[in-house]
Short mmCIF file of C-alpha atoms and ligand atoms in Angstrom, two decimals:
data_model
loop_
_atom_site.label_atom_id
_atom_site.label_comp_id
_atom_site.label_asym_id
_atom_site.label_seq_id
_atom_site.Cartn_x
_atom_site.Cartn_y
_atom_site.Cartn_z
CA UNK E 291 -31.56 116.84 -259.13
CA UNK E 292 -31.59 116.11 -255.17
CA UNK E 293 -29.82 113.21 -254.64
CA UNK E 294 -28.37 110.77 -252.16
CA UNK E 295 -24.63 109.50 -252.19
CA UNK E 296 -23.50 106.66 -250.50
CA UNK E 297 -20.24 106.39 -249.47
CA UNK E 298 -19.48 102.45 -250.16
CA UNK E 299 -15.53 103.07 -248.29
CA UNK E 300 -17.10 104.38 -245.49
CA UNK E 301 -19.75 101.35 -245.32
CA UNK E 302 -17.37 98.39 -245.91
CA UNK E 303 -15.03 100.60 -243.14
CA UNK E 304 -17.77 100.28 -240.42
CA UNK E 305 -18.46 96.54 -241.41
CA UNK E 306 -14.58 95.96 -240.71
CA UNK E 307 -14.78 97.53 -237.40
CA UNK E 308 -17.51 96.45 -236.01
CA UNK E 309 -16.58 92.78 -237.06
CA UNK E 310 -13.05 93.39 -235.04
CA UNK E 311 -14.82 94.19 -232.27
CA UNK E 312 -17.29 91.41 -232.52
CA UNK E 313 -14.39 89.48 -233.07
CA UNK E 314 -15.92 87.23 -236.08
CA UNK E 315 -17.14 87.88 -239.13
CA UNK E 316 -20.05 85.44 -239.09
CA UNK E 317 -21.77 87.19 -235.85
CA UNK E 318 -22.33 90.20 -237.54
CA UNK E 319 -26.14 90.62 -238.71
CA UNK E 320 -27.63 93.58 -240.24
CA UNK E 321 -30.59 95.40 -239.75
CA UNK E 322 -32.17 96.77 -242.89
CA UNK E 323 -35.35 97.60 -241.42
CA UNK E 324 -36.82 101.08 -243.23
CA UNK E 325 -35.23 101.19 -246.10
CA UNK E 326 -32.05 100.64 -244.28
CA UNK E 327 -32.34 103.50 -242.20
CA UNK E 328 -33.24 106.10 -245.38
CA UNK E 329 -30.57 104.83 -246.81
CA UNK E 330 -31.91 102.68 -249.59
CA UNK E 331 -32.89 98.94 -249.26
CA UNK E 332 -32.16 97.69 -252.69
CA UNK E 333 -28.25 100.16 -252.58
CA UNK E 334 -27.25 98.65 -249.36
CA UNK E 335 -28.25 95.05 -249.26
CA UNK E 336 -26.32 94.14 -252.20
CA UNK E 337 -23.35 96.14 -250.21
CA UNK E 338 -23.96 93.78 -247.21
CA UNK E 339 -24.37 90.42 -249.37
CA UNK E 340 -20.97 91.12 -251.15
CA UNK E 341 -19.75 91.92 -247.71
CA UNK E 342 -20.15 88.37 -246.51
CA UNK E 343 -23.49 88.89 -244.54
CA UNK E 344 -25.47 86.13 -244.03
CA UNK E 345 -28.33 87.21 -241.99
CA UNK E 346 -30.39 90.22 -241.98
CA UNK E 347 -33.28 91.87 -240.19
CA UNK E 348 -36.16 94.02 -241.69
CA UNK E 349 -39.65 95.12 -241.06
CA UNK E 350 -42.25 93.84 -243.25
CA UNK E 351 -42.32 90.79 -246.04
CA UNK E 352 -42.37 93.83 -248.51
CA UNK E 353 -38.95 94.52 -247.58
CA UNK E 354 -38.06 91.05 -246.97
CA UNK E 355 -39.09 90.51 -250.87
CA UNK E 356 -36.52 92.83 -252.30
CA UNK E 357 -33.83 91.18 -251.15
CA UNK E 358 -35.34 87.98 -250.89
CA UNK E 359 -32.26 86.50 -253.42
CA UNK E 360 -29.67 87.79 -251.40
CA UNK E 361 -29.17 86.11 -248.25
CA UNK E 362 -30.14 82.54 -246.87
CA UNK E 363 -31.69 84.30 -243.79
CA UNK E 364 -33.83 87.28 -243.41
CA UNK E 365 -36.14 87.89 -240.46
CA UNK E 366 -38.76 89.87 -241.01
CA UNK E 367 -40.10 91.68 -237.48
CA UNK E 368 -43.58 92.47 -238.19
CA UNK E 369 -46.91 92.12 -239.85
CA UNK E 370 -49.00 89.24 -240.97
CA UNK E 371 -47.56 86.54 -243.90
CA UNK E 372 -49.69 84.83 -246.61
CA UNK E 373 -49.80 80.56 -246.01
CA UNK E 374 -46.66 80.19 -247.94
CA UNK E 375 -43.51 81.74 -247.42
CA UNK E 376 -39.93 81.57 -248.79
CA UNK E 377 -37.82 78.83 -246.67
CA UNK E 378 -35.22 82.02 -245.88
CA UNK E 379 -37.88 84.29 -244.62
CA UNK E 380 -38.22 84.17 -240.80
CA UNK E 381 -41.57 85.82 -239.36
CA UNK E 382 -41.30 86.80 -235.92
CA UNK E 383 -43.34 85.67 -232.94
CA UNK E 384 -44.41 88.62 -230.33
CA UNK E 385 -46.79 86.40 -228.60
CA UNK E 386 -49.21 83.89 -228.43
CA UNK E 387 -52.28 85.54 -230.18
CA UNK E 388 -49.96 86.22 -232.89
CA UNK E 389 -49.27 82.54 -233.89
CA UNK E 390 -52.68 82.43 -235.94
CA UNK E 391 -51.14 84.99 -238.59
CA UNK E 392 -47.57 82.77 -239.02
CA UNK E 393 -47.91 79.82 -241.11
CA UNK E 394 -47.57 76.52 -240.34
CA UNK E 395 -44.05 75.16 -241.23
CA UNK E 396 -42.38 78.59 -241.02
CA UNK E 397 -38.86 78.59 -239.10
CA UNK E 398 -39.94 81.50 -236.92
CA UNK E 399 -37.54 83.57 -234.58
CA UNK E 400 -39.34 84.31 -231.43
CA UNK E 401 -38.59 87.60 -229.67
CA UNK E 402 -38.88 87.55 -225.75
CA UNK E 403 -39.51 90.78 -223.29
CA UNK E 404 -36.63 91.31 -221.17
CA UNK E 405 -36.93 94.32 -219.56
CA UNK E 406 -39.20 96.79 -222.32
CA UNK E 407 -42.53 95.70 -221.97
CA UNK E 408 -43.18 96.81 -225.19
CA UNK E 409 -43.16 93.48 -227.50
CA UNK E 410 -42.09 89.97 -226.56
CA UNK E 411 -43.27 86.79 -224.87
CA UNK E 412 -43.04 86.75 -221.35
CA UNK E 413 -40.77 84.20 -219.76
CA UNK E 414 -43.50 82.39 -217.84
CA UNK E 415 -45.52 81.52 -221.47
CA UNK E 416 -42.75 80.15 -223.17
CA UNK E 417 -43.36 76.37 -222.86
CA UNK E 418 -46.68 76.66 -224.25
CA UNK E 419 -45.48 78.84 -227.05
CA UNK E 420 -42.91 76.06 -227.85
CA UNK E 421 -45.59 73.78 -227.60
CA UNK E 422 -48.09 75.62 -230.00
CA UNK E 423 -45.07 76.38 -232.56
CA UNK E 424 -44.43 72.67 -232.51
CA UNK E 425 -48.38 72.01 -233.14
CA UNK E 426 -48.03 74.14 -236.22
CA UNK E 427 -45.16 72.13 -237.57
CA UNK E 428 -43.21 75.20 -237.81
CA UNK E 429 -39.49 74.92 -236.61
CA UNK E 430 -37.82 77.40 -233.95
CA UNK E 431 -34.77 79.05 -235.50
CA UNK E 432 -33.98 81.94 -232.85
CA UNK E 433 -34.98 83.15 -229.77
CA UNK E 434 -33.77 87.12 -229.27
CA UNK E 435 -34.48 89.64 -226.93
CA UNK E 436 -34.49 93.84 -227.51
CA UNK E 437 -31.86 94.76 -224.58
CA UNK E 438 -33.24 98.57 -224.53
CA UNK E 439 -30.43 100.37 -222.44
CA UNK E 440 -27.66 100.00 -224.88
CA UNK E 441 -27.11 104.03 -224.75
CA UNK E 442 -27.80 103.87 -220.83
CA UNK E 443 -25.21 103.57 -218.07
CA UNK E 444 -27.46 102.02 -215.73
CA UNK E 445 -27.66 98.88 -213.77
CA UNK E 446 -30.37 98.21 -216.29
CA UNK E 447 -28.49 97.29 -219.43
CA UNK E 448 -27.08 94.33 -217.06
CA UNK E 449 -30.55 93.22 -215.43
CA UNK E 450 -31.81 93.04 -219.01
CA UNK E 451 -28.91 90.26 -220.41
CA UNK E 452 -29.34 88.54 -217.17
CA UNK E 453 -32.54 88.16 -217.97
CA UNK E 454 -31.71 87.24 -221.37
CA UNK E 455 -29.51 84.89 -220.02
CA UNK E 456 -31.82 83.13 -217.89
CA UNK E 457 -34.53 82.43 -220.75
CA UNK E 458 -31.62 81.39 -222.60
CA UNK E 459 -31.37 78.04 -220.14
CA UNK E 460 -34.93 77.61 -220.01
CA UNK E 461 -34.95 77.59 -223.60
CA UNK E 462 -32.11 75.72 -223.96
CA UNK E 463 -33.87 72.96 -221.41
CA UNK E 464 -37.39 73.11 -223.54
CA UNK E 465 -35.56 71.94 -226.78
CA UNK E 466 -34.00 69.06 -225.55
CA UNK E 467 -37.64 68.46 -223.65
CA UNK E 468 -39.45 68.24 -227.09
CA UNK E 469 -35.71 67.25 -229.02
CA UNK E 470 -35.50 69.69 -231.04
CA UNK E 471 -32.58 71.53 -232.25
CA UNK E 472 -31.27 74.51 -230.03
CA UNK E 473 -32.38 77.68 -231.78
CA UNK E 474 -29.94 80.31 -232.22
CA UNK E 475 -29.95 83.00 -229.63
CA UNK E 476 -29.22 86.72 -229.73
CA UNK E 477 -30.46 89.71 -227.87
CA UNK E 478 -27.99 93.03 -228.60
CA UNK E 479 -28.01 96.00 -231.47
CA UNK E 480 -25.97 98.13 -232.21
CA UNK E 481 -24.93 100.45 -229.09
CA UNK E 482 -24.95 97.12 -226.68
CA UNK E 483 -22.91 95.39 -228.66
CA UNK E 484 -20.05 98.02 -228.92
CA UNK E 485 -20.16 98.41 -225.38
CA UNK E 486 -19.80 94.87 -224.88
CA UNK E 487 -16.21 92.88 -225.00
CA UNK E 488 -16.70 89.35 -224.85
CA UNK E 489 -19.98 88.61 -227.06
CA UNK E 490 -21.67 85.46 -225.44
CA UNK E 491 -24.09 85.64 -228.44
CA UNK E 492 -24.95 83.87 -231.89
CA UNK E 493 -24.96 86.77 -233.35
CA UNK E 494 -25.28 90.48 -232.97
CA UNK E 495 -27.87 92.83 -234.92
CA UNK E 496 -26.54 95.89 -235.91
CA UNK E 497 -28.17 98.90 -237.57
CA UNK E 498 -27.04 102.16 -237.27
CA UNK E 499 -23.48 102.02 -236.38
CA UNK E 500 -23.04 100.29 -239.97
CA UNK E 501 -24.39 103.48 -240.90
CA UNK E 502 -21.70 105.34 -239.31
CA UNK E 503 -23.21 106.51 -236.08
CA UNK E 504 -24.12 104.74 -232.48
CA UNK E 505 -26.04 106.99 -230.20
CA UNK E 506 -24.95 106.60 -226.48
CA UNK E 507 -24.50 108.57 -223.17
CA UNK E 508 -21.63 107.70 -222.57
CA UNK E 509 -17.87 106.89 -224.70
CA UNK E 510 -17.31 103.93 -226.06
CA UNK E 511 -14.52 104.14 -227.93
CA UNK E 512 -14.66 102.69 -231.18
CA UNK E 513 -17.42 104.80 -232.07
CA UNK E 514 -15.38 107.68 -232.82
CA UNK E 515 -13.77 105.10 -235.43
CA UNK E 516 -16.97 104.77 -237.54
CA UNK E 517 -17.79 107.29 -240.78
CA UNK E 518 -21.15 108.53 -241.88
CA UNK E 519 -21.85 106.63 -245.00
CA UNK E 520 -24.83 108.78 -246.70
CA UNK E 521 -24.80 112.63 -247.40
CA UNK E 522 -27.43 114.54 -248.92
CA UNK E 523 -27.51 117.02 -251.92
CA UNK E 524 -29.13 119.48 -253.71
CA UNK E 525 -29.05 120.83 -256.75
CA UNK E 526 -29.69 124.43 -257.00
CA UNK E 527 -33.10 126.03 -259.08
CA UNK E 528 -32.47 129.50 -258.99
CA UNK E 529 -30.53 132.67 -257.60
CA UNK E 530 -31.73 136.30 -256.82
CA UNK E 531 -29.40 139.18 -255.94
CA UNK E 532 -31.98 140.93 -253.10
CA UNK E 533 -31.45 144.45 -251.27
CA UNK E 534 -31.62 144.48 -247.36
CA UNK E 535 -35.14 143.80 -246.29
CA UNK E 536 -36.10 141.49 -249.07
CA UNK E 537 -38.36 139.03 -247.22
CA UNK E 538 -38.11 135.40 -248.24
CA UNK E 539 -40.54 132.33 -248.29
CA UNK E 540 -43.66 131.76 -246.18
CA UNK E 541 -44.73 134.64 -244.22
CA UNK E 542 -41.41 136.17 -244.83
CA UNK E 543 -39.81 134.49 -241.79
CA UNK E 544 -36.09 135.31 -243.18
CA UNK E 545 -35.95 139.33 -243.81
CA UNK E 546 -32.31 140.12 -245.15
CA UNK E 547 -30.15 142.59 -242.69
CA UNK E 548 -27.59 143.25 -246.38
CA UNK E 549 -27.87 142.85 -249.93
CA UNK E 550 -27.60 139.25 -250.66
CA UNK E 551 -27.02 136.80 -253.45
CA UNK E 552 -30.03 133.42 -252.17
CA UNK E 553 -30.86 130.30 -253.97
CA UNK E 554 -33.31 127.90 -253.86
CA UNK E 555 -32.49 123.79 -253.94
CA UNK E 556 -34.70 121.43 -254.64
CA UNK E 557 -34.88 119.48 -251.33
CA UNK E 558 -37.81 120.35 -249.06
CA UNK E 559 -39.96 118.54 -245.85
CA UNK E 560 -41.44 116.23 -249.14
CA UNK E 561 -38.40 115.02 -249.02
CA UNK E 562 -38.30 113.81 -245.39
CA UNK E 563 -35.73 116.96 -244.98
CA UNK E 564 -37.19 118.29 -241.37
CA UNK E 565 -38.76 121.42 -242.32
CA UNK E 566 -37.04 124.21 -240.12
CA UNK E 567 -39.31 127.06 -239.65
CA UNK E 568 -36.76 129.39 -237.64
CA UNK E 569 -37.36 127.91 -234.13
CA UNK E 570 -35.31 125.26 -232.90
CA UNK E 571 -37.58 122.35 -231.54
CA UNK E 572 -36.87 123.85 -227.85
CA UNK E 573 -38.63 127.32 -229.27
CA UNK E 574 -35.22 129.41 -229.20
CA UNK E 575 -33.82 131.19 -232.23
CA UNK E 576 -31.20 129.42 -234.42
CA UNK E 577 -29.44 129.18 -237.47
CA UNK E 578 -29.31 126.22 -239.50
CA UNK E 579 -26.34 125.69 -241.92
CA UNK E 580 -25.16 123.05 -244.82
CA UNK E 581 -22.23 121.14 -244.74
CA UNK E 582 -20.09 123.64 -246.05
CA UNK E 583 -21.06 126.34 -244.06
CA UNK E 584 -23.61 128.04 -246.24
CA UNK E 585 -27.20 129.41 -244.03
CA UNK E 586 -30.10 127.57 -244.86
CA UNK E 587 -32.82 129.90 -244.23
CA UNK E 588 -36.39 129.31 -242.61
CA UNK E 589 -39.30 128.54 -243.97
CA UNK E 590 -38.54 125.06 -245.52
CA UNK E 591 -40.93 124.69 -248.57
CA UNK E 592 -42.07 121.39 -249.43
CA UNK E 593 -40.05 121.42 -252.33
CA UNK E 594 -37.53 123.57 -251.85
CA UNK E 595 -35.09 125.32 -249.63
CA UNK E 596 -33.46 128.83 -249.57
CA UNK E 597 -29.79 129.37 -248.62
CA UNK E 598 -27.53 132.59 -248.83
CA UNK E 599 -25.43 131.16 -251.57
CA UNK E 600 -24.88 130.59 -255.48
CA UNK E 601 -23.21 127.16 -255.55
CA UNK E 602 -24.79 124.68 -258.53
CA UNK E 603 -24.89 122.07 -255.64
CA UNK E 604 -24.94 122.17 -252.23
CA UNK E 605 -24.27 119.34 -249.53
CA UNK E 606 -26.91 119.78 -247.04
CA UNK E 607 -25.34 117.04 -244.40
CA UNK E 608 -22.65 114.91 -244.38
CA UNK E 609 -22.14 114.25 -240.89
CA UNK E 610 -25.78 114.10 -239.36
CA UNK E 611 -25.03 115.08 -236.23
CA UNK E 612 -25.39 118.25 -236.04
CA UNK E 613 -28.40 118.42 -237.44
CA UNK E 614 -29.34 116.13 -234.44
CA UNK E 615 -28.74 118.62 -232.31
CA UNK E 616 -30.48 121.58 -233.56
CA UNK E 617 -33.72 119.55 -234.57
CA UNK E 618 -33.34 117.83 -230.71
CA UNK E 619 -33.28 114.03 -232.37
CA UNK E 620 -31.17 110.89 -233.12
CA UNK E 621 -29.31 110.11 -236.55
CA UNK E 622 -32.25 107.17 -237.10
CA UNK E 623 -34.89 109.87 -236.68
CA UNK E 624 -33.51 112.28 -239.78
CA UNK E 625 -32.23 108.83 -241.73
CA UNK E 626 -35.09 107.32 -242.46
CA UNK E 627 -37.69 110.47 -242.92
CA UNK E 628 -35.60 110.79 -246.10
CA UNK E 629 -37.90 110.07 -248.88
CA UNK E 630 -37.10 106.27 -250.79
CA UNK E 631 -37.91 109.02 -254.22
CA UNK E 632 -34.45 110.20 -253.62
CA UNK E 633 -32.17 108.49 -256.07
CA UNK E 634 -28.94 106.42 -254.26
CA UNK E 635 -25.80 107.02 -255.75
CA UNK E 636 -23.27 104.67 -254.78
CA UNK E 637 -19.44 106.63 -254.44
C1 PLP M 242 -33.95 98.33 -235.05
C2 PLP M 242 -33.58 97.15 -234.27
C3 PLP M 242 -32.23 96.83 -234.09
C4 PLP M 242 -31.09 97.71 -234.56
O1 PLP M 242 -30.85 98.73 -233.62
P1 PLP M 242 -29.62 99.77 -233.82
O2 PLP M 242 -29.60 100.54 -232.56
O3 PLP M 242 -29.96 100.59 -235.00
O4 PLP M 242 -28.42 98.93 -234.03
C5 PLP M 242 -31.94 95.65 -233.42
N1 PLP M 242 -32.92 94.85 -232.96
C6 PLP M 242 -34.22 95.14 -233.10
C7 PLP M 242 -35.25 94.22 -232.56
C8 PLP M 242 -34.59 96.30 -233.75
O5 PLP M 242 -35.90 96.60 -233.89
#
């Protein structure tokens, strides 16, 4: 059967090295949003619990409910929350008409906009969302921002934790205006903390480089030092020995130029694999292979695969990388399309 290994070495390798660079252990948050980037919510989390981690980041309370035992803190980015809500679960606040759908007495985390425009409360309406949350009896554990140009080299990386910086007084000033305690404060992920030497930060959230990869424009160094933790398998269904010109698959996009011994595996686009139907995304002509070298051939079924190979099992990516490149897309992208059916089999 398909299956997904998970390379617990690799994981608890990453952990160590991004905690050296952080510099201590305690800073180090992880983000186990979607399914912990494909990588299986209820494999990793007890990974990161016996790691030491004491505060975590996911989507939705659904998530936040699997691992609900584990750790003292989880905040939970989006969606609405019933009235009551564990004391470790910490909705976030986006903005001010979102306050009716937290409930009162939750110990929120409220995330600001510095420089995406996306989601976030501006810096002009944060006294009167302080004021509100404190009207609703619910307590302000953190204040973070999204700094969006961690893979960037420009200026606006810097503008952004300036920014950050600045709300950082304000906020600062507004809790000892209402006395209340200072909330925690943190505003990097992954690639901007890397990047970043002296950490002025509570804490730091990191997803994917715990997963082995940090997407960036530019080298930072101790990404070269972190290891894939998750490969893929299949497990083969069946082999044919065809002649030259044997078409395979949907509409016969793969015609054989020489006799050839092809399998199928049982790992199609229902999977989340990408499908691959002999274009690259940019429309050219390419060839798509597994780890070991064997040639996946197009059309991806939604079961199945075909590759020109007899092996019982094949390892269709170790190192997702490559597979970046040819599909045009970052390791998060392929991660988490990969369906939570797959079993996760911890090496
Ligand atoms: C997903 C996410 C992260 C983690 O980003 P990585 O680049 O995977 O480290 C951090 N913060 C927020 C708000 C996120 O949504």
């Amino acid at each position: 059967m398909a299956k997904i290994l998970i390379n617990t070495k690799h994981y608890k390798d990453n952990l160590d090295c991004i905690s050296a660079h952080i510099g201590n252990k305690d800073k180090l948050a992880l983000v186990l949003k979607d399914n912990a980037y494909g990588h299986g919510l209820s494999t990793i989390a007890p990974l990161a619990h016996q790691y030491g981690v004491k505060n975590v980041f996911v989507k939705n309370i659904q998530e936040a409910k699997i691992i609900e035992n584990l750790f003292p803190h989880i905040t939970i980015f989006y969606g609405r929350f019933p009235s009551f809500i564990p004391t470790n679960f910490h909705p976030v606040v986006h903005d001010i008409e979102q306050l009716e759908y937290i409930p009162n007495y939750a110990k929120v985390e409220l995330k600001i906009n510095i420089g995406m425009n996306r989601n976030g409360i501006n810096e002009d309406k944060l006294n009167i969302v302080f004021e509100k949350i404190l009207k609703k009896k619910c307590e302000i554990f953190g204040i973070f921002g999204h700094n969006g140009y961690g893979d960037d080299e420009s200026e606006d990386f810097y503008h952004s934790q300036n920014h950050f910086f600045r709300i950082k007084e304000q906020a600062i000033n507004l809790s000892q205006k209402y006395s209340i305690p200072t909330p925690r404060f943190h505003s990097l992920s992954s690639s901007g903390a890397l990047r970043t030497s002296n950490i002025q930060d509570d804490l730091v959230r990191i997803g994917i480089a715990a997963y082995g990869y940090v997407p960036y424009n530019f080298p930072i160094e101790i990404v070269n030092k972190l290891k894939p933790v998750l490969s893929l398998w299949a497990e083969k269904i069946t082999t044919k020995h065809l002649p030259k010109g044997s078409k395979i698959g949907y509409s016969g996009t793969s015609i054989l130029q020489k006799d050839e011994i092809i399998s199928t595996y049982d790992i199609g686009y229902g999977d989340g694999f990408f499908r691959y139907d002999g274009n690259k995304k940019n429309g050219e002509k390419a060839r798509l292979f597994s780890r070991d070298g064997f040639e996946i051939l197009p059309k991806t079924s939604m079961d199945c695969f075909s590759a020109i190979c007899d092996q019982n099992e094949i390892c269709v990516f170790e190192d997702v990388r490559p597979l970046c490149d040819f599909f045009g897309t970052i390791p998060h992208e392929i991660l988490t399309n990969l369906s939570s059916f797959l079993p996760r089999i911890l090496i």
